[in-house]
PDB file of C-alpha atoms in Angstrom:
ATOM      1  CA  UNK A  12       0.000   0.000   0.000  1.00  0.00           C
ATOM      2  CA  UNK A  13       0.667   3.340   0.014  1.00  0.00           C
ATOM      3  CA  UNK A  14       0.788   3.873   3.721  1.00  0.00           C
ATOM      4  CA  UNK A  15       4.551   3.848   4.324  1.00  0.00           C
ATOM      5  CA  UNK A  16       6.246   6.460   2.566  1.00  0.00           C
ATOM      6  CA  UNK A  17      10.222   7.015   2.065  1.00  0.00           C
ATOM      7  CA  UNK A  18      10.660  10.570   0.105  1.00  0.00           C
ATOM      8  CA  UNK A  19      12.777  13.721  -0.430  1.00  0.00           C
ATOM      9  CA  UNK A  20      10.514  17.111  -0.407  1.00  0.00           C
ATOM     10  CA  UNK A  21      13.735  19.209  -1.990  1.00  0.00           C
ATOM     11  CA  UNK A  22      15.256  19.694   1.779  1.00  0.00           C
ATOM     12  CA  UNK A  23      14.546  17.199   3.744  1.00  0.00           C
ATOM     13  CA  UNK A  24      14.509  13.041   3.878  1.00  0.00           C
ATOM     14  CA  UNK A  25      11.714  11.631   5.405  1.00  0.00           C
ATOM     15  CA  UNK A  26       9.518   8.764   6.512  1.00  0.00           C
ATOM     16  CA  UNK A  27       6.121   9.140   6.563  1.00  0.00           C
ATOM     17  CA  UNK A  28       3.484   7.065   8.059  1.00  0.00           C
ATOM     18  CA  UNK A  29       0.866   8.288   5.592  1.00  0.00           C
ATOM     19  CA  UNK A  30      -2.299   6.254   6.847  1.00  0.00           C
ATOM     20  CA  UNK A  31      -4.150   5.919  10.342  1.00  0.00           C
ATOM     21  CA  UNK A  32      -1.798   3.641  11.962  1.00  0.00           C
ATOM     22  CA  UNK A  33       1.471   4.348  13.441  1.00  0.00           C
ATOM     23  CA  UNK A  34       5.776   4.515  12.366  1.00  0.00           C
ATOM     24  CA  UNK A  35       7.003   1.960  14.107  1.00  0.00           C
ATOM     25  CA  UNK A  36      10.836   1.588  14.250  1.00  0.00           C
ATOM     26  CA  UNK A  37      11.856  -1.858  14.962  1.00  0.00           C
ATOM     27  CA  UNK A  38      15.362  -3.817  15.201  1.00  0.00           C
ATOM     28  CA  UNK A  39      16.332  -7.089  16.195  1.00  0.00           C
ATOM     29  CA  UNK A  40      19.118  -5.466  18.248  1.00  0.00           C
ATOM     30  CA  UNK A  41      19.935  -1.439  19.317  1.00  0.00           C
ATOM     31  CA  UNK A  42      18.253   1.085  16.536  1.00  0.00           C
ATOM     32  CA  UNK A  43      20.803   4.198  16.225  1.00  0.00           C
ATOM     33  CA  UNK A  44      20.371   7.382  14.462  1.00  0.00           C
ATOM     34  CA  UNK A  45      23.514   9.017  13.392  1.00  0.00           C
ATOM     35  CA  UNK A  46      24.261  11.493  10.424  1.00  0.00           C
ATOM     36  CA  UNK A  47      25.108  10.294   7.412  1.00  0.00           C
ATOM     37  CA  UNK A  48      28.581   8.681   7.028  1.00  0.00           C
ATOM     38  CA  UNK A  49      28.705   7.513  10.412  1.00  0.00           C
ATOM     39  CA  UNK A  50      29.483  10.397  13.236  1.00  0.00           C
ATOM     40  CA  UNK A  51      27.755  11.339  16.415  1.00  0.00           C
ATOM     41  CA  UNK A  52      24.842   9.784  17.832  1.00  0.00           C
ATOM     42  CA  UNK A  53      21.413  11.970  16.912  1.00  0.00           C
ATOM     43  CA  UNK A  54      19.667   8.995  18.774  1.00  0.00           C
ATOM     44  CA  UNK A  55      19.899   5.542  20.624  1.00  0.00           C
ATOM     45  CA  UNK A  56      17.016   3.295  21.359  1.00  0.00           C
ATOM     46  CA  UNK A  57      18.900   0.013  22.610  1.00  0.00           C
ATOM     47  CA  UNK A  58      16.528  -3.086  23.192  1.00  0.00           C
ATOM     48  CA  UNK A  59      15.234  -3.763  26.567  1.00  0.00           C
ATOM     49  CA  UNK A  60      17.236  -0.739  27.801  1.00  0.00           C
ATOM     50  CA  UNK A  61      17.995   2.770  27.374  1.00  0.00           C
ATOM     51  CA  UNK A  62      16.810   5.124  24.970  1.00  0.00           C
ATOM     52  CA  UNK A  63      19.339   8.471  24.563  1.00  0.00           C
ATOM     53  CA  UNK A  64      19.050  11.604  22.685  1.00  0.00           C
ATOM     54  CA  UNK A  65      21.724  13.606  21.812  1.00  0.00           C
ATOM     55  CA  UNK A  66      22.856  17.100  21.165  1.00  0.00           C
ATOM     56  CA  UNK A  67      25.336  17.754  18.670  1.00  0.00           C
ATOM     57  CA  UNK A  68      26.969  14.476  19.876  1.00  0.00           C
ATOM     58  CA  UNK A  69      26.510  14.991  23.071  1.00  0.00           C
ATOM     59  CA  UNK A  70      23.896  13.004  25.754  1.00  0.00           C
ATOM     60  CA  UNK A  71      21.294  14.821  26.924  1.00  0.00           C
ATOM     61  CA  UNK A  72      18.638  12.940  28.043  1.00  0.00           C
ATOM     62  CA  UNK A  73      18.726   9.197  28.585  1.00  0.00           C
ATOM     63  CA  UNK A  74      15.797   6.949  30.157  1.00  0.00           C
ATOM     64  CA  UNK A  75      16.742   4.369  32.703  1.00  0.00           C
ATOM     65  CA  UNK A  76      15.376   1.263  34.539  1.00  0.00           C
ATOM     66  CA  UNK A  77      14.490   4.016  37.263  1.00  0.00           C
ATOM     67  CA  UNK A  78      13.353   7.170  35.022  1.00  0.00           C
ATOM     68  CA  UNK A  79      15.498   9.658  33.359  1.00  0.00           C
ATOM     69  CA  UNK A  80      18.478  11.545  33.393  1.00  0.00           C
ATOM     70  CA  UNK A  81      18.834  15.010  31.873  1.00  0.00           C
ATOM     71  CA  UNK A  82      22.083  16.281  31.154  1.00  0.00           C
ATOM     72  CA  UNK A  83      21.786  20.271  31.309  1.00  0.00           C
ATOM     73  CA  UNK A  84      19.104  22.756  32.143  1.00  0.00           C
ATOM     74  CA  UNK A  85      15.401  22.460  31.894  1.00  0.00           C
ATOM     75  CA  UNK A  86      12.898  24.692  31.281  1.00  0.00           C
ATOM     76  CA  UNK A  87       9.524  23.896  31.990  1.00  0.00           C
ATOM     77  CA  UNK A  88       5.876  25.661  33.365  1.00  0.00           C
ATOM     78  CA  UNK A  89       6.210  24.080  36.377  1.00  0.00           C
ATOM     79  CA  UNK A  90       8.146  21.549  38.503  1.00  0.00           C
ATOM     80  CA  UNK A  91       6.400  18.623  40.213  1.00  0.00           C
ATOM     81  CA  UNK A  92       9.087  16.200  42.091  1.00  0.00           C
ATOM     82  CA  UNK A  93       7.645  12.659  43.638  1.00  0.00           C
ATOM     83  CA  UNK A  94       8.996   9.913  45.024  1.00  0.00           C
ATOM     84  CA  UNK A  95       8.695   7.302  47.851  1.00  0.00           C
ATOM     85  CA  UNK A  96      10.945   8.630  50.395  1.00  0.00           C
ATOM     86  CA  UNK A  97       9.038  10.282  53.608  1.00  0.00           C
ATOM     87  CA  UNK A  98      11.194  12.962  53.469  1.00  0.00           C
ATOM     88  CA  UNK A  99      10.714  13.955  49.738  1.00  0.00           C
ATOM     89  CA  UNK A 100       9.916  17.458  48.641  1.00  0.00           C
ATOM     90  CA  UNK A 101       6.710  16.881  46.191  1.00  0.00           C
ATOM     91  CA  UNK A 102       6.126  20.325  45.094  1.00  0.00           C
ATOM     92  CA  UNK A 103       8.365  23.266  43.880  1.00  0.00           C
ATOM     93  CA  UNK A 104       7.016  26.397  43.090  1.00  0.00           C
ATOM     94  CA  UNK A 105       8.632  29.431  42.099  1.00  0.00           C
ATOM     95  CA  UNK A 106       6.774  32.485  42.038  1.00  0.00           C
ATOM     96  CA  UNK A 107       6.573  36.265  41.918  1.00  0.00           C
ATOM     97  CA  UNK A 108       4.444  38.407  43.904  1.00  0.00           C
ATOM     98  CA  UNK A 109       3.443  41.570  44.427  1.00  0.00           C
ATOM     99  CA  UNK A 110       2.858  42.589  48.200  1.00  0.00           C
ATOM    100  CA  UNK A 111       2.292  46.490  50.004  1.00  0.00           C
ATOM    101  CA  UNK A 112       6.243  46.124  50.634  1.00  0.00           C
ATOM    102  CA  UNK A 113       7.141  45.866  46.908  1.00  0.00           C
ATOM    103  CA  UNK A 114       7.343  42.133  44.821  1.00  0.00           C
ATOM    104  CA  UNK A 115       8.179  39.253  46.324  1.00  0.00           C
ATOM    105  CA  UNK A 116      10.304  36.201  44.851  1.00  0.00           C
ATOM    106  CA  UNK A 117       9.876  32.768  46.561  1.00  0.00           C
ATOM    107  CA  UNK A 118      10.855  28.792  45.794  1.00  0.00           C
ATOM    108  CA  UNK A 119       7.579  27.516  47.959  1.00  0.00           C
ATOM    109  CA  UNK A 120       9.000  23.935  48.999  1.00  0.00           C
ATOM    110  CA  UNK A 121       5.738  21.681  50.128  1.00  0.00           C
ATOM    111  CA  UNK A 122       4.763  17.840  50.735  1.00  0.00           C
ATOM    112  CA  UNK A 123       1.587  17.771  49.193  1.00  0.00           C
ATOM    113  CA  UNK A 124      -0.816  16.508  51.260  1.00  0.00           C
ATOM    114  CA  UNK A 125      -3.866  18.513  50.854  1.00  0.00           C
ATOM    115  CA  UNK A 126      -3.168  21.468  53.172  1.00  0.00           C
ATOM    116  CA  UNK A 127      -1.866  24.534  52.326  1.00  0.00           C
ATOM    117  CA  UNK A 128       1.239  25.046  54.667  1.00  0.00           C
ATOM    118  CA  UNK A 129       4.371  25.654  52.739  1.00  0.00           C
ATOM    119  CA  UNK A 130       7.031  23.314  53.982  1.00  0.00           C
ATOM    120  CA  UNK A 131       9.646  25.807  53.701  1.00  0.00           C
ATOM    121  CA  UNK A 132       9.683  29.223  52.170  1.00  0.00           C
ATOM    122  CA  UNK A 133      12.779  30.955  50.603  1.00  0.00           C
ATOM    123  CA  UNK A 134      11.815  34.256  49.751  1.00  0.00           C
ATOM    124  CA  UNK A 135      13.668  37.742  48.226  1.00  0.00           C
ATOM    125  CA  UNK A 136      11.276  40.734  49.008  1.00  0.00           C
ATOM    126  CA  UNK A 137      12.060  44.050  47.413  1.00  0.00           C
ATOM    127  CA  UNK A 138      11.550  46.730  50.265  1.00  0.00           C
ATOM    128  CA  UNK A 139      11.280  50.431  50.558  1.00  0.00           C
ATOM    129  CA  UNK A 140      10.876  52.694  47.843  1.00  0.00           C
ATOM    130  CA  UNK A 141      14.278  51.898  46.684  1.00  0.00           C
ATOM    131  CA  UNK A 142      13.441  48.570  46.204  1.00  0.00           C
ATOM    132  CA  UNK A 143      16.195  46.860  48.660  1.00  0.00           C
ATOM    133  CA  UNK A 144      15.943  43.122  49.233  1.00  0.00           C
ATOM    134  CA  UNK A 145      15.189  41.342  52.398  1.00  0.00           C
ATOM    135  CA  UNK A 146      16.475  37.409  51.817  1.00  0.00           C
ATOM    136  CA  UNK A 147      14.272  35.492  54.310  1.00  0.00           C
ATOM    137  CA  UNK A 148      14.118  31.623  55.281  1.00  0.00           C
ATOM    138  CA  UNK A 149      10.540  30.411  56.108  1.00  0.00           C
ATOM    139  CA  UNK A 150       9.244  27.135  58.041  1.00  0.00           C
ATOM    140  CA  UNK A 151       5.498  25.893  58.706  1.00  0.00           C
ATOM    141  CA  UNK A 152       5.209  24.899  62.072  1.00  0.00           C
ATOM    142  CA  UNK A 153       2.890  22.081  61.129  1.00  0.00           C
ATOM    143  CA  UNK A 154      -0.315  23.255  63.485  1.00  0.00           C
ATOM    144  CA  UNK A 155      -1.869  26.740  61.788  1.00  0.00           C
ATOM    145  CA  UNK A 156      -0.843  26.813  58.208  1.00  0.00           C
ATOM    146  CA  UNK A 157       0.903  30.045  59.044  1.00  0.00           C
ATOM    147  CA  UNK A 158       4.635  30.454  58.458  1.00  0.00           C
ATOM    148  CA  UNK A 159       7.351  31.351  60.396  1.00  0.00           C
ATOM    149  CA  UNK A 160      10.627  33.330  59.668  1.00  0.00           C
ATOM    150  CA  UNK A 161      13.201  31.503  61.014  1.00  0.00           C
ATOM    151  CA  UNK A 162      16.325  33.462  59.337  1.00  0.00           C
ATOM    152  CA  UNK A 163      16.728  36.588  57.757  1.00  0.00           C
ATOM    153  CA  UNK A 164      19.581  38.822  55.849  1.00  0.00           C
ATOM    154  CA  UNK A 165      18.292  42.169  55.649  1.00  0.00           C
ATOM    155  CA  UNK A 166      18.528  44.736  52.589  1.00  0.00           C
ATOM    156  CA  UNK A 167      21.748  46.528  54.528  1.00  0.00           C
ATOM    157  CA  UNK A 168      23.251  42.947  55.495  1.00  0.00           C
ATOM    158  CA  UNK A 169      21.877  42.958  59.343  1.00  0.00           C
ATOM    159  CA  UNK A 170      21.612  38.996  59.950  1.00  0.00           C
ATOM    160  CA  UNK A 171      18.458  37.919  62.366  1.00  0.00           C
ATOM    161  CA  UNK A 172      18.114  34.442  63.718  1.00  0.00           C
ATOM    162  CA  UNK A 173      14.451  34.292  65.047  1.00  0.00           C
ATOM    163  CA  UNK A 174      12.682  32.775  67.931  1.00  0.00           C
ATOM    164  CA  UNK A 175       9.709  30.039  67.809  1.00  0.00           C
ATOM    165  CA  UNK A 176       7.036  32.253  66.884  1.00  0.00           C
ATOM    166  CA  UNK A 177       8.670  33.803  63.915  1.00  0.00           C
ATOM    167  CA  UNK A 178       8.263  37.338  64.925  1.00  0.00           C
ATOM    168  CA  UNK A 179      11.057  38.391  66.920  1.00  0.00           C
ATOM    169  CA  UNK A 180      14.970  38.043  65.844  1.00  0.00           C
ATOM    170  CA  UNK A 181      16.261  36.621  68.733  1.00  0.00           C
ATOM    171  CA  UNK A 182      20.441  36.424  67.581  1.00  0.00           C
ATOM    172  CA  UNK A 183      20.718  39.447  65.561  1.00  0.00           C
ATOM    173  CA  UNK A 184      24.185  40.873  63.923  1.00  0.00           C
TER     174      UNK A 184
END
């Protein structure tokens, strides 16, 4: 039939499932994708293991009996991180808001479990009408939902270590 098809448009090369079903690459053995005339990896699906993708020859992301590994930075909308360990951090979020002090910056760091409490709270809040920043370290103290500043650096590098309620630096410098 028709279905397959193996064709140069003027540019480009390709293989084209042209029907309703899908391109399926099979091989007794690994399947590798390299540039003509031999060269650098493009691709490497090996059987009953991994499967790698390079860039310009080099490995960039790579699946494994346990998930993947990404070589390099990721960008993404959002960051979700789950595993079985009890002390795992399940949700990252990084976000920018603005407050009556000026905009905040915070990586929220929470076990999702339904409530709301942020785990821990690292936060850089432009203050003052000069728009200093305050770096702050927050923890939930597990009963209220409310956080607590535990640790701050101030906009004119004061250091303040506070006490169990959050409120007042107790070792300040």
């Amino acid at each position: 039939g028709s279905d397959l098809q193996i064709y140069h448009d003027g540019g480009n090369s390709l293989i084209e499932e042209a029907g309703v079903g899908n391109l399926i690459i099979r091989g007794s053995g690994n399947v590798d994708i390299q540039p003509s005339g031999g060269g650098a990896y493009m691709a490497r699906f090996v059987a009953s293991g991994a499967s790698s993708l390079y860039y310009n020859g080099s490995l960039k992301l790579a699946t494994t009996s346990t998930g993947i590994d990404v070589t390099g930075s990721i960008s993404a909308d959002g960051l979700t991180v789950d595993g079985s360990s009890a002390v795992r951090v399940t949700s990252a979020e990084f976000k920018n808001n603005l407050n009556a002090g000026g905009t905040e910056v915070a990586i929220n760091l929470a076990n999702q479990g339904g409530t709301s409490n942020v785990d821990v709270n690292l936060v850089a809040n432009r203050v003052g009408a000069n728009f200093g920043s305050d770096f702050y370290i927050e923890t939930s103290d597990g009963t209220d939902g409310t956080n607590r500043k535990r640790f701050n650096i101030g906009e004119n590098g004061d250091i303040s270590f506070y006490e169990d309620t959050g409120t007042t630096a107790k070792l300040f410098w």
